[in-house]
């Protein structure tokens, strides 16, 4: 960990290697799930800028999984032109209470997509939880504030080296 962060970070909750391994496993589960649902393509939606690093790593893992399996599952990223009859994968970095995700899903359902699934790298166990559980979860974590791996505090720590992780 960079010395400038040491006084602010209590400990590493999830090492980088575990994050990478879990994203690869999530990619396999996602490809299998959409394949079982006979999806022709998947539109990926990234929630806010914090989810971008997870989205980039997940896309890489999805592409590797698809190639290794010799299957086809075209992917695109688009929010403005979501139409009915498309399969959507919402990519979120962390779900705290689940209230925002429920609101987003309600909106997406109003667009009449073929299916909507959610992949979240982290799911926080908190007494404030609405009970929402994503379709694909990397890790369940305690009710702690996390930084690193694009998780930030007022735009600080987002640049924490990826090897430090969460």
Tab-separated table of C-alpha atoms in Angstrom:
chain	number	residue	atom	x	y	z
A	1	UNK	CA	0.000	0.000	0.000
A	2	UNK	CA	1.272	3.467	-0.833
A	3	UNK	CA	2.643	5.223	2.264
A	4	UNK	CA	0.260	8.163	1.768
A	5	UNK	CA	-2.708	5.841	2.437
A	6	UNK	CA	-1.357	3.833	5.376
A	7	UNK	CA	-2.571	6.169	8.106
A	8	UNK	CA	-6.106	6.143	6.674
A	9	UNK	CA	-6.611	2.446	5.966
A	10	UNK	CA	-7.162	0.007	8.821
A	11	UNK	CA	-6.462	-3.183	6.860
A	12	UNK	CA	-6.954	-4.908	3.518
A	13	UNK	CA	-10.339	-6.610	3.595
A	14	UNK	CA	-10.095	-8.416	0.252
A	15	UNK	CA	-6.697	-8.912	-1.435
A	16	UNK	CA	-6.355	-8.206	-5.143
A	17	UNK	CA	-5.906	-11.873	-6.080
A	18	UNK	CA	-9.193	-12.792	-4.436
A	19	UNK	CA	-10.975	-9.969	-6.274
A	20	UNK	CA	-9.627	-11.151	-9.637
A	21	UNK	CA	-10.508	-14.797	-8.927
A	22	UNK	CA	-14.021	-13.886	-7.854
A	23	UNK	CA	-14.618	-11.724	-10.928
A	24	UNK	CA	-13.608	-14.663	-13.141
A	25	UNK	CA	-16.056	-16.923	-11.275
A	26	UNK	CA	-18.795	-14.288	-11.560
A	27	UNK	CA	-18.126	-14.063	-15.317
A	28	UNK	CA	-18.567	-17.824	-15.649
A	29	UNK	CA	-21.834	-17.694	-13.684
A	30	UNK	CA	-23.096	-14.734	-15.737
A	31	UNK	CA	-22.301	-16.357	-19.097
A	32	UNK	CA	-23.944	-19.585	-17.936
A	33	UNK	CA	-27.040	-17.780	-16.657
A	34	UNK	CA	-27.598	-15.693	-19.779
A	35	UNK	CA	-26.851	-18.747	-21.931
A	36	UNK	CA	-29.459	-20.783	-20.050
A	37	UNK	CA	-31.922	-17.935	-20.621
A	38	UNK	CA	-31.173	-18.045	-24.375
A	39	UNK	CA	-29.980	-14.434	-24.431
A	40	UNK	CA	-28.786	-13.355	-27.874
A	41	UNK	CA	-26.828	-10.396	-26.533
A	42	UNK	CA	-26.416	-8.505	-23.278
A	43	UNK	CA	-26.456	-4.765	-22.669
A	44	UNK	CA	-24.209	-3.814	-19.746
A	45	UNK	CA	-25.122	-0.810	-17.593
A	46	UNK	CA	-22.521	0.634	-15.263
A	47	UNK	CA	-23.846	2.405	-12.174
A	48	UNK	CA	-21.892	5.589	-11.456
A	49	UNK	CA	-18.146	5.994	-11.885
A	50	UNK	CA	-17.234	3.762	-8.963
A	51	UNK	CA	-18.402	0.717	-10.883
A	52	UNK	CA	-16.236	1.445	-13.899
A	53	UNK	CA	-13.154	-0.491	-12.762
A	54	UNK	CA	-15.324	-3.488	-11.853
A	55	UNK	CA	-17.105	-3.196	-15.221
A	56	UNK	CA	-13.798	-3.143	-17.128
A	57	UNK	CA	-12.449	-6.177	-15.253
A	58	UNK	CA	-15.769	-8.005	-15.580
A	59	UNK	CA	-15.933	-7.387	-19.347
A	60	UNK	CA	-12.403	-8.778	-19.710
A	61	UNK	CA	-13.363	-11.873	-17.678
A	62	UNK	CA	-16.633	-12.290	-19.625
A	63	UNK	CA	-14.786	-12.120	-22.950
A	64	UNK	CA	-12.210	-14.671	-21.748
A	65	UNK	CA	-14.947	-17.004	-20.500
A	66	UNK	CA	-16.930	-16.738	-23.739
A	67	UNK	CA	-13.819	-17.432	-25.812
A	68	UNK	CA	-12.754	-20.377	-23.622
A	69	UNK	CA	-16.230	-21.920	-23.902
A	70	UNK	CA	-16.391	-21.363	-27.654
A	71	UNK	CA	-19.779	-19.680	-27.327
A	72	UNK	CA	-21.151	-16.370	-28.510
A	73	UNK	CA	-22.715	-13.668	-26.362
A	74	UNK	CA	-22.325	-10.217	-27.934
A	75	UNK	CA	-22.094	-7.422	-25.360
A	76	UNK	CA	-22.673	-3.704	-25.599
A	77	UNK	CA	-22.799	-0.776	-23.199
A	78	UNK	CA	-25.687	1.628	-23.651
A	79	UNK	CA	-28.059	3.496	-21.418
A	80	UNK	CA	-29.776	6.090	-23.557
A	81	UNK	CA	-31.229	3.662	-26.069
A	82	UNK	CA	-32.351	0.734	-23.972
A	83	UNK	CA	-35.236	-0.920	-25.734
A	84	UNK	CA	-37.683	-3.592	-24.886
A	85	UNK	CA	-36.746	-7.202	-25.534
A	86	UNK	CA	-33.081	-6.756	-24.615
A	87	UNK	CA	-31.240	-8.567	-21.855
A	88	UNK	CA	-29.628	-6.177	-19.382
A	89	UNK	CA	-26.831	-6.739	-16.877
A	90	UNK	CA	-26.567	-3.894	-14.367
A	91	UNK	CA	-22.984	-3.697	-13.076
A	92	UNK	CA	-22.580	-2.111	-9.639
A	93	UNK	CA	-19.496	-1.863	-7.456
A	94	UNK	CA	-21.253	-2.057	-4.069
A	95	UNK	CA	-24.782	-2.430	-2.765
A	96	UNK	CA	-25.313	-0.918	0.668
A	97	UNK	CA	-29.019	-0.768	1.537
A	98	UNK	CA	-30.308	-1.851	-1.879
A	99	UNK	CA	-32.776	1.041	-2.070
A	100	UNK	CA	-31.074	2.737	-5.016
A	101	UNK	CA	-30.898	-0.551	-6.914
A	102	UNK	CA	-34.596	-1.252	-6.325
A	103	UNK	CA	-35.391	2.212	-7.698
A	104	UNK	CA	-33.180	1.669	-10.767
A	105	UNK	CA	-34.675	-1.771	-11.417
A	106	UNK	CA	-38.193	-0.360	-11.226
A	107	UNK	CA	-37.240	2.210	-13.862
A	108	UNK	CA	-35.581	-0.403	-16.094
A	109	UNK	CA	-38.621	-2.687	-15.830
A	110	UNK	CA	-40.770	0.189	-17.124
A	111	UNK	CA	-38.757	-0.044	-20.372
A	112	UNK	CA	-39.944	-3.667	-20.820
A	113	UNK	CA	-36.582	-5.396	-21.295
A	114	UNK	CA	-36.480	-9.133	-21.928
A	115	UNK	CA	-34.564	-9.590	-18.662
A	116	UNK	CA	-32.648	-7.577	-16.072
A	117	UNK	CA	-29.959	-9.058	-13.835
A	118	UNK	CA	-27.577	-7.364	-11.423
A	119	UNK	CA	-23.899	-8.089	-10.751
A	120	UNK	CA	-22.331	-6.380	-7.745
A	121	UNK	CA	-18.760	-6.863	-6.619
A	122	UNK	CA	-19.661	-6.135	-2.987
A	123	UNK	CA	-22.845	-6.590	-0.963
A	124	UNK	CA	-22.721	-4.921	2.416
A	125	UNK	CA	-24.350	-6.654	5.404
A	126	UNK	CA	-26.016	-3.744	7.141
A	127	UNK	CA	-29.007	-3.395	9.464
A	128	UNK	CA	-30.272	-0.732	7.035
A	129	UNK	CA	-30.560	-3.275	4.197
A	130	UNK	CA	-33.824	-3.429	2.284
A	131	UNK	CA	-33.211	-7.154	1.796
A	132	UNK	CA	-32.258	-6.745	-1.863
A	133	UNK	CA	-29.801	-9.365	-3.161
A	134	UNK	CA	-28.190	-9.090	-6.608
A	135	UNK	CA	-28.211	-12.015	-9.025
A	136	UNK	CA	-24.418	-12.193	-8.948
A	137	UNK	CA	-22.362	-11.144	-5.912
A	138	UNK	CA	-18.591	-11.134	-5.613
A	139	UNK	CA	-18.289	-10.752	-1.851
A	140	UNK	CA	-20.531	-10.077	1.117
A	141	UNK	CA	-18.757	-7.710	3.471
A	142	UNK	CA	-19.381	-6.382	6.972
A	143	UNK	CA	-20.903	-2.955	7.483
A	144	UNK	CA	-17.593	-1.110	7.039
A	145	UNK	CA	-16.536	1.733	4.793
A	146	UNK	CA	-14.249	0.455	2.024
A	147	UNK	CA	-11.777	2.216	-0.272
A	148	UNK	CA	-9.470	1.032	-3.034
A	149	UNK	CA	-10.259	-0.787	-6.289
A	150	UNK	CA	-12.090	2.392	-7.439
A	151	UNK	CA	-14.020	2.726	-4.163
A	152	UNK	CA	-13.469	6.244	-2.925
A	153	UNK	CA	-14.149	8.761	-0.225
A	154	UNK	CA	-14.962	12.169	-1.735
A	155	UNK	CA	-12.928	11.179	-4.814
A	156	UNK	CA	-9.915	10.243	-2.662
A	157	UNK	CA	-8.484	6.699	-2.602
A	158	UNK	CA	-10.074	5.869	-5.983
A	159	UNK	CA	-6.540	5.808	-7.428
A	160	UNK	CA	-5.264	3.410	-4.784
A	161	UNK	CA	-3.144	0.843	-6.592
A	162	UNK	CA	-5.209	-2.132	-7.695
A	163	UNK	CA	-2.871	-4.566	-5.929
A	164	UNK	CA	-4.008	-3.057	-2.630
A	165	UNK	CA	-7.661	-3.828	-3.400
A	166	UNK	CA	-10.462	-3.246	-0.912
